[in-house]
Coordinates of C-alpha atoms in Angstrom, one line a residue:
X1 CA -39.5 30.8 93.5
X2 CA -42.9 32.2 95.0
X3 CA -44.3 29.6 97.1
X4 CA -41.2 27.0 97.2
X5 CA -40.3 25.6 100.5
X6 CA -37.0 26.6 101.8
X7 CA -34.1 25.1 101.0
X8 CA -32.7 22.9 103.3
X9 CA -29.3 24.1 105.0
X10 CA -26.0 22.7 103.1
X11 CA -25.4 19.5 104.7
X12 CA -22.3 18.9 107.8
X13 CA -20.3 16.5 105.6
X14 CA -19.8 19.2 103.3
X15 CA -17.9 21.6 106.0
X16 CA -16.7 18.3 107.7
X17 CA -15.0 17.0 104.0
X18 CA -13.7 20.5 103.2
X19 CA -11.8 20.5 106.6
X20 CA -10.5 17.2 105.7
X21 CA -9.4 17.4 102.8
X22 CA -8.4 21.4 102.7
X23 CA -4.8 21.0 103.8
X24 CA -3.8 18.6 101.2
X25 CA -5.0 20.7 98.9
X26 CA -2.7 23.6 100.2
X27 CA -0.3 21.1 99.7
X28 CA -0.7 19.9 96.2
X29 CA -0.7 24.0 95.3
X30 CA 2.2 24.6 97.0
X31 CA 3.9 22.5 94.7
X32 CA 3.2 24.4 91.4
X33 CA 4.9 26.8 90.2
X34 CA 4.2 30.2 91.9
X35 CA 2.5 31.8 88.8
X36 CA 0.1 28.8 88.3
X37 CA -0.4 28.2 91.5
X38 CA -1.3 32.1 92.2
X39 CA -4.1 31.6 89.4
X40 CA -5.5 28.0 91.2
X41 CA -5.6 29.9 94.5
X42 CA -7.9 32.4 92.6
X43 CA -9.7 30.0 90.7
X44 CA -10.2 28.2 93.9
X45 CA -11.8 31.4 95.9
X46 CA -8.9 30.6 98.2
X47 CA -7.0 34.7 97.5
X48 CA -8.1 37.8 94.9
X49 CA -5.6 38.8 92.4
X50 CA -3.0 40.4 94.8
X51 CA -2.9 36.8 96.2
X52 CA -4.5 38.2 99.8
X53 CA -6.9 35.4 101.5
X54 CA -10.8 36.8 99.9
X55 CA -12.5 36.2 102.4
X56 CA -15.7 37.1 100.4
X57 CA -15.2 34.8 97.5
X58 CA -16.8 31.7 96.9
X59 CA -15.4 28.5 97.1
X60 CA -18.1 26.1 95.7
X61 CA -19.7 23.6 97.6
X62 CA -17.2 20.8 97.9
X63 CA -19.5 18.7 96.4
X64 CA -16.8 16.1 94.5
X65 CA -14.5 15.9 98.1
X66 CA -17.6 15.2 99.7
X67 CA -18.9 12.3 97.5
X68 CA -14.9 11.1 98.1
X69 CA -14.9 11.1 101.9
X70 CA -18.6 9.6 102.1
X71 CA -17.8 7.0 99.5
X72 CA -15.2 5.5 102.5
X73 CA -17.0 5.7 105.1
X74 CA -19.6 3.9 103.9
X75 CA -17.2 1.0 103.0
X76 CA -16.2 1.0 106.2
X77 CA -13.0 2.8 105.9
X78 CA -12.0 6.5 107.8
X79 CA -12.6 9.1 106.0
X80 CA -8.8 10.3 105.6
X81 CA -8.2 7.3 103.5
X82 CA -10.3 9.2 100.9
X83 CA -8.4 12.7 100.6
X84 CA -5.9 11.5 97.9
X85 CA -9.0 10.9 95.7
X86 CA -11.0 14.0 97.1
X87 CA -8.0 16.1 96.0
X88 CA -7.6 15.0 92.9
X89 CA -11.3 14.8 91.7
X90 CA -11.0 18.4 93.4
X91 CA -8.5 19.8 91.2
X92 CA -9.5 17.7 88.3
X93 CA -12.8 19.8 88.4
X94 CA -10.9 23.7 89.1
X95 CA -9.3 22.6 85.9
X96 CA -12.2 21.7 83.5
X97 CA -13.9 25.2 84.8
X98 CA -10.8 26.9 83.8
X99 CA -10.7 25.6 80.5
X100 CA -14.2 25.9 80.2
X101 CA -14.9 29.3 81.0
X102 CA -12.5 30.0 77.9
X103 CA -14.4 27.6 75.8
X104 CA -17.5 29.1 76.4
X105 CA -16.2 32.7 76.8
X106 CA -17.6 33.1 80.3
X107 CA -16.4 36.2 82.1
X108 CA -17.6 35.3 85.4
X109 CA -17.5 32.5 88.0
X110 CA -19.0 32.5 91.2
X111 CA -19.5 36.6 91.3
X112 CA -16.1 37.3 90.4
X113 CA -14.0 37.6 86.9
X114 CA -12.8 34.3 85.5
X115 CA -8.8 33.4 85.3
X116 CA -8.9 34.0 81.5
X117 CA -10.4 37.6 81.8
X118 CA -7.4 38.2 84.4
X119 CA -5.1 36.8 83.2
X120 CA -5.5 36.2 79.8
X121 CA -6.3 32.7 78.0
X122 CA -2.8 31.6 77.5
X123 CA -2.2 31.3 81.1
X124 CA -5.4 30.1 82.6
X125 CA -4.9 27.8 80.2
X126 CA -1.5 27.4 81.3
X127 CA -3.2 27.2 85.3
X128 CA -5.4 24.6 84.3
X129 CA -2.5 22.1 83.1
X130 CA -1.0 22.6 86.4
X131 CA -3.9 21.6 88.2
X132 CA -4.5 18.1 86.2
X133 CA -1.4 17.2 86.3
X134 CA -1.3 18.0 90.1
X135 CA -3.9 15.9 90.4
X136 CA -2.4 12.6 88.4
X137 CA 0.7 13.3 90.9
X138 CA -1.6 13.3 94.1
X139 CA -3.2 10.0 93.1
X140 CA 0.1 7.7 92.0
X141 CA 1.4 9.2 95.3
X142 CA -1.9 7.7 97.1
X143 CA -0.6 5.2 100.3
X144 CA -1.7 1.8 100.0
X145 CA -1.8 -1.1 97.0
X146 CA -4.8 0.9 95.3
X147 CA -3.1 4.1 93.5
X148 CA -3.0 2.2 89.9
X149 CA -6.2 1.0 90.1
X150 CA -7.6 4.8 91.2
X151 CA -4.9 6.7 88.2
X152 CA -6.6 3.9 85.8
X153 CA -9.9 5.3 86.5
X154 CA -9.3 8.9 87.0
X155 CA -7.5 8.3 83.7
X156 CA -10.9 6.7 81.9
X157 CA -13.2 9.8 83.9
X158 CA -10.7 12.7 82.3
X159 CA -11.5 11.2 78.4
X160 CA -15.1 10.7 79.6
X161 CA -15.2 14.7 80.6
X162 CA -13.5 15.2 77.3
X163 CA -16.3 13.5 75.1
X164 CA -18.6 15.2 77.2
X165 CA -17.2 18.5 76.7
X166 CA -17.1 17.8 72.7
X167 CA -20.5 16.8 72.8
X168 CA -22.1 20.2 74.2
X169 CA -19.8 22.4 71.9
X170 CA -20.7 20.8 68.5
X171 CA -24.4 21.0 69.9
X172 CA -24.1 24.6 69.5
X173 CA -24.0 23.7 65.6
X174 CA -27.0 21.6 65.9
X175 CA -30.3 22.3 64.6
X176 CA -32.8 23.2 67.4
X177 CA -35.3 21.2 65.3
X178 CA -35.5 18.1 62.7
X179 CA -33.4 15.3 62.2
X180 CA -30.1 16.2 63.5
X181 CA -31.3 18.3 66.6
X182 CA -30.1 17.3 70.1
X183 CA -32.7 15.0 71.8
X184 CA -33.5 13.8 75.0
X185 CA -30.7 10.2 74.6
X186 CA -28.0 13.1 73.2
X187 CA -28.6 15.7 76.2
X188 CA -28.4 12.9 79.1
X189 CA -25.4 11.4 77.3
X190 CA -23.7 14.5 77.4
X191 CA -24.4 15.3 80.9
X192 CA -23.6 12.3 82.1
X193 CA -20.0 12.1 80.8
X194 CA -19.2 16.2 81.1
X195 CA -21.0 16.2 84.7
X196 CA -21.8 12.9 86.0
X197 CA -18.7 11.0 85.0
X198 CA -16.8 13.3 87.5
X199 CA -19.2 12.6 90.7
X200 CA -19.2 9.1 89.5
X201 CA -15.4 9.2 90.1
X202 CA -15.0 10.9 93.3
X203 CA -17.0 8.0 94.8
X204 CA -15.6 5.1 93.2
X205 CA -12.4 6.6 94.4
X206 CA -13.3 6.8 97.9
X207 CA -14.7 3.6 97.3
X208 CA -11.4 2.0 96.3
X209 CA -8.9 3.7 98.0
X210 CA -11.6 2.6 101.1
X211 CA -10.6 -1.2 99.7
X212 CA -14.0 -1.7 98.8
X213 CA -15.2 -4.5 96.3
X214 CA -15.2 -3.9 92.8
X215 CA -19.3 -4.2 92.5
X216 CA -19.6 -2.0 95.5
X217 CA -17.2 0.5 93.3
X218 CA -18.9 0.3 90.0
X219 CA -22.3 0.8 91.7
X220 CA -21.2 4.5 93.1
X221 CA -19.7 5.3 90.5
X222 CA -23.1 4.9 88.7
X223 CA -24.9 6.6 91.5
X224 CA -22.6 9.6 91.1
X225 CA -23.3 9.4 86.9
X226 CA -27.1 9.7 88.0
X227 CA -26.2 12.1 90.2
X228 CA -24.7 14.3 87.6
X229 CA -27.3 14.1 85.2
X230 CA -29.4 15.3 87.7
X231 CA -26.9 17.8 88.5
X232 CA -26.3 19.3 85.8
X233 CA -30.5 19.4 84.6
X234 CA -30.3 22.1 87.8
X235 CA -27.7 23.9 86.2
X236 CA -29.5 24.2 83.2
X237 CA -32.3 25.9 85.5
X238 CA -30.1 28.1 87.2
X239 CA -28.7 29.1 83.9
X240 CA -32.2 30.9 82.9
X241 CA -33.7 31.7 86.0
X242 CA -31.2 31.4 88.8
X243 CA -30.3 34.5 90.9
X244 CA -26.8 36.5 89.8
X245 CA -26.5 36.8 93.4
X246 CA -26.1 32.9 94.2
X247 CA -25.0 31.7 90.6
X248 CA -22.2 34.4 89.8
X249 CA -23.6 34.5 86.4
X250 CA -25.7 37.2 84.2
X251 CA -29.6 36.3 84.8
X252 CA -30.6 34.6 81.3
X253 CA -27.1 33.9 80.4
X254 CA -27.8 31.0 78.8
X255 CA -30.5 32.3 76.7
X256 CA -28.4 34.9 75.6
X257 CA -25.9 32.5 74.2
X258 CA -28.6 30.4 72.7
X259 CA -26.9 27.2 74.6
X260 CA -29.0 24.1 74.3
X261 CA -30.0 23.3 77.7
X262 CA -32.9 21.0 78.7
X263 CA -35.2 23.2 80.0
X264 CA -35.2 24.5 76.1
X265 CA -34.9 21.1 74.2
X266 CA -37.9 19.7 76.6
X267 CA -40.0 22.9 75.7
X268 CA -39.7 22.6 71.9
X269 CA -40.7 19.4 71.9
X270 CA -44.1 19.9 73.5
X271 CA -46.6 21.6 71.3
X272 CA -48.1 24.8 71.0
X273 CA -47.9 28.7 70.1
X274 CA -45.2 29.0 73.2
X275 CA -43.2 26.4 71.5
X276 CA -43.3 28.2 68.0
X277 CA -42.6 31.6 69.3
X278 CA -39.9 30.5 71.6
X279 CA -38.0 28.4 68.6
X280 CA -39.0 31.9 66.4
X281 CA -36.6 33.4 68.5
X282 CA -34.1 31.6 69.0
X283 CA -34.0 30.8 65.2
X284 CA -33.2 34.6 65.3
X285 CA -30.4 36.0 63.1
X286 CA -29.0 38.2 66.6
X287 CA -28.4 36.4 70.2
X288 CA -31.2 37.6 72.1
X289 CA -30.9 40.8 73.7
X290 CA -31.9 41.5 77.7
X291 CA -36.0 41.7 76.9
X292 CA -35.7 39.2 74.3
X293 CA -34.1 37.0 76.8
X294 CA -36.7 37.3 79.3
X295 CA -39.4 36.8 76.8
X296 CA -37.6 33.3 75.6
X297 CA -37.2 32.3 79.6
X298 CA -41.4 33.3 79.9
X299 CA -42.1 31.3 76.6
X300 CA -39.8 28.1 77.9
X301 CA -42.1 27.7 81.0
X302 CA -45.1 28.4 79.4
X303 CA -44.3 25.5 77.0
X304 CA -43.6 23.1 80.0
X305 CA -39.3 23.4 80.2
X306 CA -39.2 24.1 83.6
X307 CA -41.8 21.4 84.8
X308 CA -39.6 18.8 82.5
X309 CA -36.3 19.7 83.4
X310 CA -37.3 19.4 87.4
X311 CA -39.0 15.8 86.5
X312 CA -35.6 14.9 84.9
X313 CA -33.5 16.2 87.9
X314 CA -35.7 13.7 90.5
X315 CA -35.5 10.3 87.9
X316 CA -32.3 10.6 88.5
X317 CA -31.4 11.4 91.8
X318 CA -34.0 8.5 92.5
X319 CA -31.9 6.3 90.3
X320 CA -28.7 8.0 92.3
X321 CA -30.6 6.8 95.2
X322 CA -31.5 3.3 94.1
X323 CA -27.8 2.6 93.0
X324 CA -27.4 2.2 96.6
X325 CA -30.2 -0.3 97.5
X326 CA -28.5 -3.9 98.6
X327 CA -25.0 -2.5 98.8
X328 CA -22.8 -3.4 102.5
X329 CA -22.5 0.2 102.9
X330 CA -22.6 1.8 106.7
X331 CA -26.1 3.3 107.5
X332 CA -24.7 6.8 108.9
X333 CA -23.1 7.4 105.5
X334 CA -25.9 6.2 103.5
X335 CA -27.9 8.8 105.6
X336 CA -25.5 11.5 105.0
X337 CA -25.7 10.7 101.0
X338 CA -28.9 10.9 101.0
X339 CA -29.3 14.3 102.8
X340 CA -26.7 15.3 100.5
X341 CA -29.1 14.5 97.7
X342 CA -32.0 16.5 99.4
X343 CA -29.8 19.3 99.3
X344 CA -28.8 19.4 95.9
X345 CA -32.4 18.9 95.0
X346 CA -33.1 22.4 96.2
X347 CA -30.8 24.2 94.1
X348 CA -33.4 25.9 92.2
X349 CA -33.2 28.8 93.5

């Protein structure tokens, strides 16, 4: 954005997790079936289709193994402790992008075609059942007395990510005005068990597989919900006005499919032609075409979407950040969250 201050570079514990936690994640593929675990390497950004290393493809940020690894150290334990619940949290998160990319019909992830478009739905599909249940096996394999406990709560996170899910495809149904339209309680709710409940759970298991206390454990995993909430209000930017280039996705995508984001429920609420006009549109008979589009993403920060959505993001990555406030946690960590959370507050690019 014209006059933004540059975003900060990604954080060390994110290269520093990934080379953690990367070879038991070669490991946990290894053990699929060679089909499935051909489509996870792609999915993953690890090969392209011929199953060759890509060395241009993205891999995501790491964010989940991150949270996993940090969540240890800062109770004290070494980081490697962490990398059952890293991994799993990992692959628990490949698989709900597979099986949403087919939900939502998205044909591209991270620049490249999705698993569905190469493979067809049945077997990403097929790839994405591999991966969860690779990820139950890596955790009740976890050393140590806590691997109940963590397949207990991965268990709880995996219906939470289900509700979630549910919740933003029947919004799709929903009015964009009156009575039954999606408010402000509805949209966090959503985001917090589709996006939050999964950052929430990769540092309540680090957390516990670090043999933390049980209030230390419920109080990241509340951070991380904040954290997601706030995550996923970014997203919702990046889905109008991000760059194809960094997001992997067509500019405007989600105007085009007329998705109910924040940036657009927090612009028809205010008042004013821009709202009328913008709710004109998307009341349309036809999705919005490419000009259309751009009109709609013009009218949603006129009427105040963008400015709302970026308040929302910082309440809760200050709540994120006050989650931590009286907890025994190690100082380097907590600094290494916390520039973590800088980070990610920059993603609107």
């Amino acid at each position: 954005m014209p006059g933004a201050p540059p975003a900060p570079a990604p954080p060390s514990v994110l290269a520093r997790s990934r080379a953690l936690v990367r070879p038991a994640l070669v490991d946990a593929l290894g053990r699929l079936h060679p089909w499935t675990g051909e489509m996870a390497a792609y999915s993953l950004g690890w090969s392209d289709l011929s199953g060759t290393p890509d060395a241009g493809a993205s891999e995501g940020k790491g964010l989940r193994q991150a949270l996993a690894v940090l969540a240890a150290e800062a109770c004290g334990a070494p980081g490697p402790s962490a990398v059952p619940g890293a991994v799993a949290v990992e692959l628990v998160h490949a698989f709900s992008l597979l099986h949403d990319d087919i939900m939502d019909g998205d044909e591209l992830r991270r620049r490249r075609p999705t698993v569905w478009k190469e493979y067809g739905t049945g077997p990403a599909v097929l790839a994405g059942d591999a991966l969860l249940a690779s990820a139950v096996q890596t955790l009740a394999e976890a050393p140590g007395g806590q691997a109940g406990a963590a397949v207990l709560r991965l268990s709880g996170t995996l219906a939470d990510l289900v509700r979630g899910q549910s919740d933003d495809l029947l919004f799709a149904d929903r009015p964009w005005t009156g009575t039954d339209s999606v408010g402000p309680g509805a949209y966090r709710s959503m985001a917090e068990h589709k996006t939050g409940s999964l950052l929430g759970c990769a540092l309540a298991l680090g957390a516990l597989l670090g043999g933390a206390a049980g209030s230390t454990v419920t109080a990241l995993d509340r951070a991380g919900r904040h954290l997601g909430v706030a995550f996923q209000a970014v997203d919702d930017l990046l889905g109008i006005w991000g760059d194809p280039a960094h997001t992997g996705k067509p500019v405007h995508g989600d105007l085009r499919q007329r998705k109910k984001t924040y940036p657009v429920l927090a612009a028809l609420a205010s008042t004013g032609p821009a709202a009328r006009e913008l709710l004109a549109l998307l009341d349309a008979p036809c999705p919005p075409d490419g000009p259309t589009a751009s009109r709609a993403a013009g009218l949603v920060e006129t009427a105040g979407g963008r400015t709302a959505t970026l308040a929302e993001a910082r309440r809760h990555l200050d709540a994120a950040r006050s989650c931590l406030h009286g907890l025994p946690l190690a100082p380097h960590a907590v600094r290494e969250f916390q520039e973590l959370l800088t980070y990610l507050a920059h993603r609107t690019v």
